[in-house]
Amino acid sequence: MFERLEKKVISWAYQSQPWTNVYGLARSLIALSTALTLCFNDAKTLFLPSSDSDIFPREDLLGISIFTLVPNEYVYLNLVRYVCIVLLLIVVSGWRPQVTGIIHWYISYSFLSSAMTIDGGDSVAAVFTLLLLPLTLSDSRKWHWLHKEASTHFHSENLAKKIVALVTLVTIRVQVAILYFHSTVAKLGEEDWQNGTAVWYYMQDAMLGLNPMLFQMFEDVLTSALIVIPTWGTIILQIVLVAALFSPKKHRNYFFFLALIMHEVFAIMLGLISFSLAMIGILILYLRPLEQPFKFPNLKRSFQKQHTSNIKDTSSKEVG
């Protein structure tokens, strides 16, 4: 039995290619999410004393947050913020995943641990950049937009690294399903979600609700019995997304399209731009098959030219 399992795992590894622009685009979106949060919010907004402590930024459990390595003055915190933005934009560019994967997690962890004004997208970024580390550390590409063809040659790949990377992606898919399952169960336990009125209360929230203009536009719907449609519709869609873990690959794009609509509605109506970007990033990891890389013709030509140029330069040096 174990020999048969071993053969299946090895065959799976040879026929699959984990290092594609599928996970590359996902990590770019997650990095862009955090970069936008840091870019459009001053340190005075992000790092505040809490009701139970005058110390800011908050101390993290490991004591390694980049925001606590400098004096707790907004001048220094803003300097660190600018450095983090630059580093995150390098992550977005796709350069050297082996190097930037660790940097990406470190910044995401530091921000989640030390900032006072955070949302679910920041938690998602910290968790999934950590889960992505086995994948990024084993990715030898210069740019995560480049695509490696799967090889069946026994000595052409480091088999152990490939299996670890593939298992990592499976683990991430399971974690995304758990995330939506937990969210669904939490909603079903609240009376406002059960009776279909939860969205009405969320839309009136002073911080996360609709702005006055949009609220006026949708007030007739929000104050009618139709409010149950977006309320229960959200729960149903999340249940569907949990079930997507077991769906055939050929149907996953349909689930992705539905999830994309849901999170874009959140982004446009509630202003949850950074949260939606982070969620779209993990949905790509969840629902986009590895063997279906995204097609960016102009980007591909640009990287191919650079790659060819580098090979020629290396060859000329060896000849010389």
Short mmCIF file of C-alpha atoms in Angstrom, two decimals:
data_model
loop_
_atom_site.label_atom_id
_atom_site.label_comp_id
_atom_site.label_asym_id
_atom_site.label_seq_id
_atom_site.Cartn_x
_atom_site.Cartn_y
_atom_site.Cartn_z
CA MET A 1 0.00 0.00 0.00
CA PHE A 2 2.80 2.40 0.95
CA GLU A 3 4.66 1.65 -2.28
CA ARG A 4 1.54 2.45 -4.28
CA LEU A 5 1.09 5.70 -2.34
CA GLU A 6 4.74 6.61 -2.91
CA LYS A 7 4.38 6.05 -6.65
CA LYS A 8 1.27 8.23 -6.77
CA VAL A 9 2.99 11.05 -4.86
CA ILE A 10 6.06 10.90 -7.12
CA SER A 11 3.87 10.83 -10.23
CA TRP A 12 1.88 13.81 -8.90
CA ALA A 13 5.10 15.73 -8.29
CA TYR A 14 6.49 15.03 -11.76
CA GLN A 15 3.29 16.02 -13.53
CA SER A 16 2.67 19.20 -11.51
CA GLN A 17 4.45 22.53 -11.37
CA PRO A 18 3.85 24.55 -8.18
CA TRP A 19 6.02 27.53 -9.18
CA THR A 20 3.81 29.36 -11.66
CA ASN A 21 2.35 32.85 -11.92
CA VAL A 22 -0.80 31.50 -10.24
CA TYR A 23 0.74 31.72 -6.80
CA GLY A 24 2.80 34.67 -8.05
CA LEU A 25 -0.26 36.81 -8.76
CA ALA A 26 -1.79 35.75 -5.44
CA ARG A 27 1.20 36.93 -3.39
CA SER A 28 1.38 40.16 -5.41
CA LEU A 29 -2.24 40.96 -4.55
CA ILE A 30 -1.71 40.15 -0.87
CA ALA A 31 1.40 42.38 -0.79
CA LEU A 32 -0.44 45.16 -2.61
CA SER A 33 -3.20 44.97 0.00
CA THR A 34 -0.79 45.70 2.86
CA ALA A 35 1.12 48.27 0.81
CA LEU A 36 -2.06 50.27 0.15
CA THR A 37 -2.98 50.21 3.84
CA LEU A 38 0.45 51.55 4.81
CA CYS A 39 0.52 54.05 1.94
CA PHE A 40 -2.82 55.75 2.59
CA ASN A 41 -2.73 55.74 6.39
CA ASP A 42 -0.32 57.80 8.46
CA ALA A 43 1.46 56.29 11.46
CA LYS A 44 -0.78 58.41 13.72
CA THR A 45 -3.77 56.53 12.34
CA LEU A 46 -2.26 53.05 12.44
CA PHE A 47 -0.39 53.10 15.75
CA LEU A 48 -2.40 54.38 18.68
CA PRO A 49 -2.52 53.80 22.44
CA SER A 50 -5.26 51.37 23.42
CA SER A 51 -7.83 51.65 26.19
CA ASP A 52 -5.79 49.36 28.44
CA SER A 53 -2.29 50.56 27.57
CA ASP A 54 -0.52 53.80 26.68
CA ILE A 55 2.30 51.90 24.96
CA PHE A 56 2.37 51.98 21.17
CA PRO A 57 3.09 50.29 18.85
CA ARG A 58 1.85 47.12 20.50
CA GLU A 59 4.52 44.63 21.56
CA ASP A 60 4.32 41.33 19.67
CA LEU A 61 4.70 37.97 21.41
CA LEU A 62 7.99 37.17 19.66
CA GLY A 63 9.44 40.63 20.21
CA ILE A 64 10.59 40.93 16.61
CA SER A 65 8.13 43.38 15.05
CA ILE A 66 9.89 45.89 12.81
CA PHE A 67 7.70 48.66 14.25
CA THR A 68 9.00 48.08 17.78
CA LEU A 69 12.67 48.23 16.76
CA VAL A 70 12.55 52.04 16.63
CA PRO A 71 11.54 54.64 19.25
CA ASN A 72 7.77 55.00 19.58
CA GLU A 73 7.70 58.39 17.92
CA TYR A 74 5.66 58.98 14.79
CA VAL A 75 8.66 60.33 12.85
CA TYR A 76 10.45 56.99 13.19
CA LEU A 77 7.29 54.96 12.69
CA ASN A 78 6.59 56.79 9.44
CA LEU A 79 10.15 56.10 8.25
CA VAL A 80 9.63 52.39 8.93
CA ARG A 81 6.26 52.62 7.18
CA TYR A 82 7.93 54.06 4.05
CA VAL A 83 10.57 51.32 4.07
CA CYS A 84 7.85 48.67 4.35
CA ILE A 85 5.94 50.19 1.43
CA VAL A 86 9.04 50.03 -0.79
CA LEU A 87 9.76 46.43 0.23
CA LEU A 88 6.14 45.40 -0.37
CA LEU A 89 6.21 46.95 -3.84
CA ILE A 90 9.28 44.83 -4.58
CA VAL A 91 7.23 41.81 -3.51
CA VAL A 92 4.43 42.95 -5.82
CA SER A 93 6.93 43.14 -8.70
CA GLY A 94 7.62 39.42 -8.28
CA TRP A 95 11.38 39.71 -7.85
CA ARG A 96 13.24 36.83 -6.16
CA PRO A 97 10.48 35.00 -4.24
CA GLN A 98 13.16 33.13 -2.28
CA VAL A 99 14.25 36.42 -0.73
CA THR A 100 11.07 38.47 -0.68
CA GLY A 101 8.90 35.65 0.71
CA ILE A 102 10.48 36.04 4.16
CA ILE A 103 10.36 39.84 3.95
CA HIS A 104 6.68 39.71 2.99
CA TRP A 105 5.76 37.54 5.97
CA TYR A 106 7.86 39.62 8.36
CA ILE A 107 6.16 42.89 7.39
CA SER A 108 2.69 41.31 7.48
CA TYR A 109 3.36 39.78 10.89
CA SER A 110 4.83 43.02 12.24
CA PHE A 111 1.88 45.10 11.07
CA LEU A 112 -0.73 42.70 12.44
CA SER A 113 1.08 42.49 15.78
CA SER A 114 1.85 46.19 16.29
CA ALA A 115 -0.89 48.22 14.60
CA MET A 116 -4.08 49.16 16.39
CA THR A 117 -6.31 49.78 13.35
CA ILE A 118 -6.34 46.47 11.48
CA ASP A 119 -8.96 44.43 9.64
CA GLY A 120 -9.48 40.87 8.48
CA GLY A 121 -7.29 41.41 5.43
CA ASP A 122 -4.27 42.06 7.65
CA SER A 123 -4.87 38.78 9.50
CA VAL A 124 -5.21 36.96 6.17
CA ALA A 125 -1.93 38.47 4.94
CA ALA A 126 -0.01 37.45 8.07
CA VAL A 127 -1.34 33.88 8.09
CA PHE A 128 -1.02 33.09 4.39
CA THR A 129 2.40 34.70 3.88
CA LEU A 130 3.57 32.35 6.64
CA LEU A 131 1.93 29.35 4.94
CA LEU A 132 3.54 30.39 1.64
CA LEU A 133 7.09 30.29 3.04
CA PRO A 134 7.82 26.64 2.06
CA LEU A 135 6.73 27.57 -1.47
CA THR A 136 8.69 30.82 -1.74
CA LEU A 137 11.85 29.42 -0.14
CA SER A 138 11.93 26.60 -2.70
CA ASP A 139 11.22 28.93 -5.65
CA SER A 140 14.49 29.56 -7.51
CA ARG A 141 12.99 31.83 -10.19
CA LYS A 142 14.17 35.41 -10.53
CA TRP A 143 10.57 36.57 -11.13
CA HIS A 144 7.45 34.81 -9.93
CA TRP A 145 5.74 35.70 -13.23
CA LEU A 146 7.91 33.23 -15.15
CA HIS A 147 6.57 29.74 -15.78
CA LYS A 148 8.46 26.49 -15.42
CA GLU A 149 7.25 23.52 -17.41
CA ALA A 150 6.59 20.37 -15.39
CA SER A 151 9.28 17.80 -16.03
CA THR A 152 9.13 14.01 -15.84
CA HIS A 153 12.90 13.59 -15.89
CA PHE A 154 13.99 11.94 -12.65
CA HIS A 155 17.04 14.12 -12.07
CA SER A 156 15.70 17.40 -13.44
CA GLU A 157 14.06 18.67 -10.23
CA ASN A 158 14.67 18.46 -6.55
CA LEU A 159 11.84 16.05 -5.83
CA ALA A 160 11.67 16.77 -2.10
CA LYS A 161 11.31 20.53 -2.64
CA LYS A 162 8.62 19.97 -5.22
CA ILE A 163 6.59 17.68 -2.99
CA VAL A 164 6.87 20.14 -0.08
CA ALA A 165 5.71 22.98 -2.35
CA LEU A 166 2.73 20.99 -3.63
CA VAL A 167 1.72 19.85 -0.15
CA THR A 168 1.97 23.50 0.96
CA LEU A 169 -0.52 24.53 -1.71
CA VAL A 170 -2.91 21.75 -0.68
CA THR A 171 -2.60 22.90 2.94
CA ILE A 172 -3.39 26.47 1.90
CA ARG A 173 -6.50 25.31 0.03
CA VAL A 174 -7.73 23.47 3.13
CA GLN A 175 -7.02 26.55 5.26
CA VAL A 176 -9.07 28.80 2.95
CA ALA A 177 -11.98 26.36 3.15
CA ILE A 178 -11.69 26.38 6.96
CA LEU A 179 -11.69 30.18 6.90
CA TYR A 180 -15.00 30.33 5.03
CA PHE A 181 -16.44 27.49 7.13
CA HIS A 182 -15.58 29.31 10.36
CA SER A 183 -17.11 32.53 9.01
CA THR A 184 -20.30 30.68 8.04
CA VAL A 185 -20.68 28.96 11.41
CA ALA A 186 -20.10 32.26 13.24
CA LYS A 187 -22.83 33.95 11.20
CA LEU A 188 -25.31 31.12 11.71
CA GLY A 189 -24.88 31.50 15.45
CA GLU A 190 -26.09 35.11 15.45
CA GLU A 191 -29.78 36.03 15.52
CA ASP A 192 -29.41 38.93 13.06
CA TRP A 193 -28.02 36.58 10.41
CA GLN A 194 -30.68 33.99 11.14
CA ASN A 195 -33.57 36.42 10.70
CA GLY A 196 -31.99 38.00 7.61
CA THR A 197 -31.40 41.53 8.93
CA ALA A 198 -27.63 41.51 9.61
CA VAL A 199 -26.71 43.38 6.42
CA TRP A 200 -29.07 46.21 7.44
CA TYR A 201 -27.08 46.75 10.64
CA TYR A 202 -23.71 46.46 8.90
CA MET A 203 -24.69 49.05 6.31
CA GLN A 204 -25.47 51.54 9.09
CA ASP A 205 -22.19 51.00 10.92
CA ALA A 206 -20.39 54.32 11.47
CA MET A 207 -16.98 52.95 10.47
CA LEU A 208 -17.69 50.16 7.96
CA GLY A 209 -21.16 51.01 6.64
CA LEU A 210 -22.27 52.71 3.45
CA ASN A 211 -21.44 56.35 2.90
CA PRO A 212 -24.50 58.68 3.02
CA MET A 213 -24.86 58.90 -0.77
CA LEU A 214 -24.86 55.12 -1.31
CA PHE A 215 -27.10 54.58 1.71
CA GLN A 216 -29.66 56.96 0.23
CA MET A 217 -29.49 55.14 -3.11
CA PHE A 218 -30.15 51.71 -1.56
CA GLU A 219 -32.33 52.74 1.37
CA ASP A 220 -35.55 51.41 -0.20
CA VAL A 221 -33.99 47.95 -0.57
CA LEU A 222 -32.28 48.01 2.82
CA THR A 223 -35.50 48.89 4.64
CA SER A 224 -37.64 46.31 2.83
CA ALA A 225 -38.01 42.54 3.11
CA LEU A 226 -35.48 42.26 0.26
CA ILE A 227 -32.72 42.72 2.84
CA VAL A 228 -32.84 38.96 3.44
CA ILE A 229 -31.42 38.37 -0.06
CA PRO A 230 -27.93 39.85 0.55
CA THR A 231 -27.94 38.54 4.14
CA TRP A 232 -28.78 34.91 3.44
CA GLY A 233 -27.13 35.14 0.04
CA THR A 234 -23.80 35.82 1.73
CA ILE A 235 -24.20 32.75 3.95
CA ILE A 236 -25.21 30.53 1.02
CA LEU A 237 -22.27 31.72 -1.07
CA GLN A 238 -19.84 31.04 1.76
CA ILE A 239 -21.23 27.51 2.14
CA VAL A 240 -20.75 27.03 -1.61
CA LEU A 241 -17.14 28.23 -1.31
CA VAL A 242 -16.48 25.69 1.45
CA ALA A 243 -17.85 22.95 -0.81
CA ALA A 244 -15.59 24.20 -3.62
CA LEU A 245 -12.70 22.43 -1.86
CA PHE A 246 -14.09 19.16 -3.22
CA SER A 247 -15.14 20.41 -6.65
CA PRO A 248 -13.53 19.19 -9.91
CA LYS A 249 -10.90 21.54 -11.31
CA LYS A 250 -12.98 22.27 -14.41
CA HIS A 251 -15.69 23.90 -12.26
CA ARG A 252 -13.47 25.98 -9.97
CA ASN A 253 -13.50 29.05 -12.20
CA TYR A 254 -17.26 29.38 -11.65
CA PHE A 255 -16.76 29.42 -7.89
CA PHE A 256 -13.97 31.96 -8.28
CA PHE A 257 -16.20 34.23 -10.35
CA LEU A 258 -18.94 34.15 -7.69
CA ALA A 259 -16.46 34.85 -4.89
CA LEU A 260 -14.90 37.67 -6.92
CA ILE A 261 -18.29 39.36 -7.31
CA MET A 262 -18.96 39.07 -3.57
CA HIS A 263 -15.65 40.62 -2.53
CA GLU A 264 -15.79 43.33 -5.18
CA VAL A 265 -19.22 44.34 -3.85
CA PHE A 266 -17.64 44.60 -0.40
CA ALA A 267 -14.80 46.67 -1.85
CA ILE A 268 -17.00 49.13 -3.75
CA MET A 269 -19.89 49.53 -1.32
CA LEU A 270 -18.06 49.31 2.00
CA GLY A 271 -14.66 50.63 0.94
CA LEU A 272 -12.89 47.41 1.96
CA ILE A 273 -10.31 47.65 -0.82
CA SER A 274 -7.30 46.18 0.97
CA PHE A 275 -9.40 43.41 2.53
CA SER A 276 -10.85 42.45 -0.86
CA LEU A 277 -7.40 42.37 -2.48
CA ALA A 278 -6.09 40.01 0.20
CA MET A 279 -9.14 37.76 -0.13
CA ILE A 280 -8.87 37.64 -3.93
CA GLY A 281 -5.23 36.66 -3.47
CA ILE A 282 -6.07 33.63 -1.33
CA LEU A 283 -9.03 32.75 -3.57
CA ILE A 284 -6.59 32.45 -6.48
CA LEU A 285 -4.57 29.97 -4.40
CA TYR A 286 -7.80 28.17 -3.51
CA LEU A 287 -9.60 27.99 -6.84
CA ARG A 288 -7.11 28.48 -9.67
CA PRO A 289 -5.58 25.14 -10.81
CA LEU A 290 -1.78 25.17 -10.98
CA GLU A 291 -1.78 23.95 -14.56
CA GLN A 292 -3.76 27.01 -15.66
CA PRO A 293 -1.28 29.89 -15.35
CA PHE A 294 -2.50 33.37 -16.18
CA LYS A 295 -1.59 34.75 -19.59
CA PHE A 296 0.16 38.12 -19.59
CA PRO A 297 1.57 38.32 -23.16
CA ASN A 298 3.39 41.65 -22.83
CA LEU A 299 4.78 40.79 -19.41
CA LYS A 300 5.90 37.38 -20.63
CA ARG A 301 7.76 38.84 -23.62
CA SER A 302 9.49 41.36 -21.39
CA PHE A 303 10.76 38.72 -18.98
CA GLN A 304 11.74 36.37 -21.80
CA LYS A 305 13.86 39.10 -23.41
CA GLN A 306 15.56 39.81 -20.09
CA HIS A 307 16.11 36.10 -19.46
CA THR A 308 17.61 35.60 -22.94
CA SER A 309 19.85 38.63 -22.45
CA ASN A 310 21.11 37.25 -19.13
CA ILE A 311 21.89 33.88 -20.72
CA LYS A 312 23.86 35.57 -23.53
CA ASP A 313 25.81 37.66 -21.03
CA THR A 314 26.65 34.56 -18.99
CA SER A 315 27.69 32.63 -22.10
CA SER A 316 29.95 35.44 -23.35
CA LYS A 317 31.67 35.62 -19.95
CA GLU A 318 32.28 31.86 -19.95
CA VAL A 319 33.73 31.99 -23.49
CA GLY A 320 35.89 34.98 -22.58
#
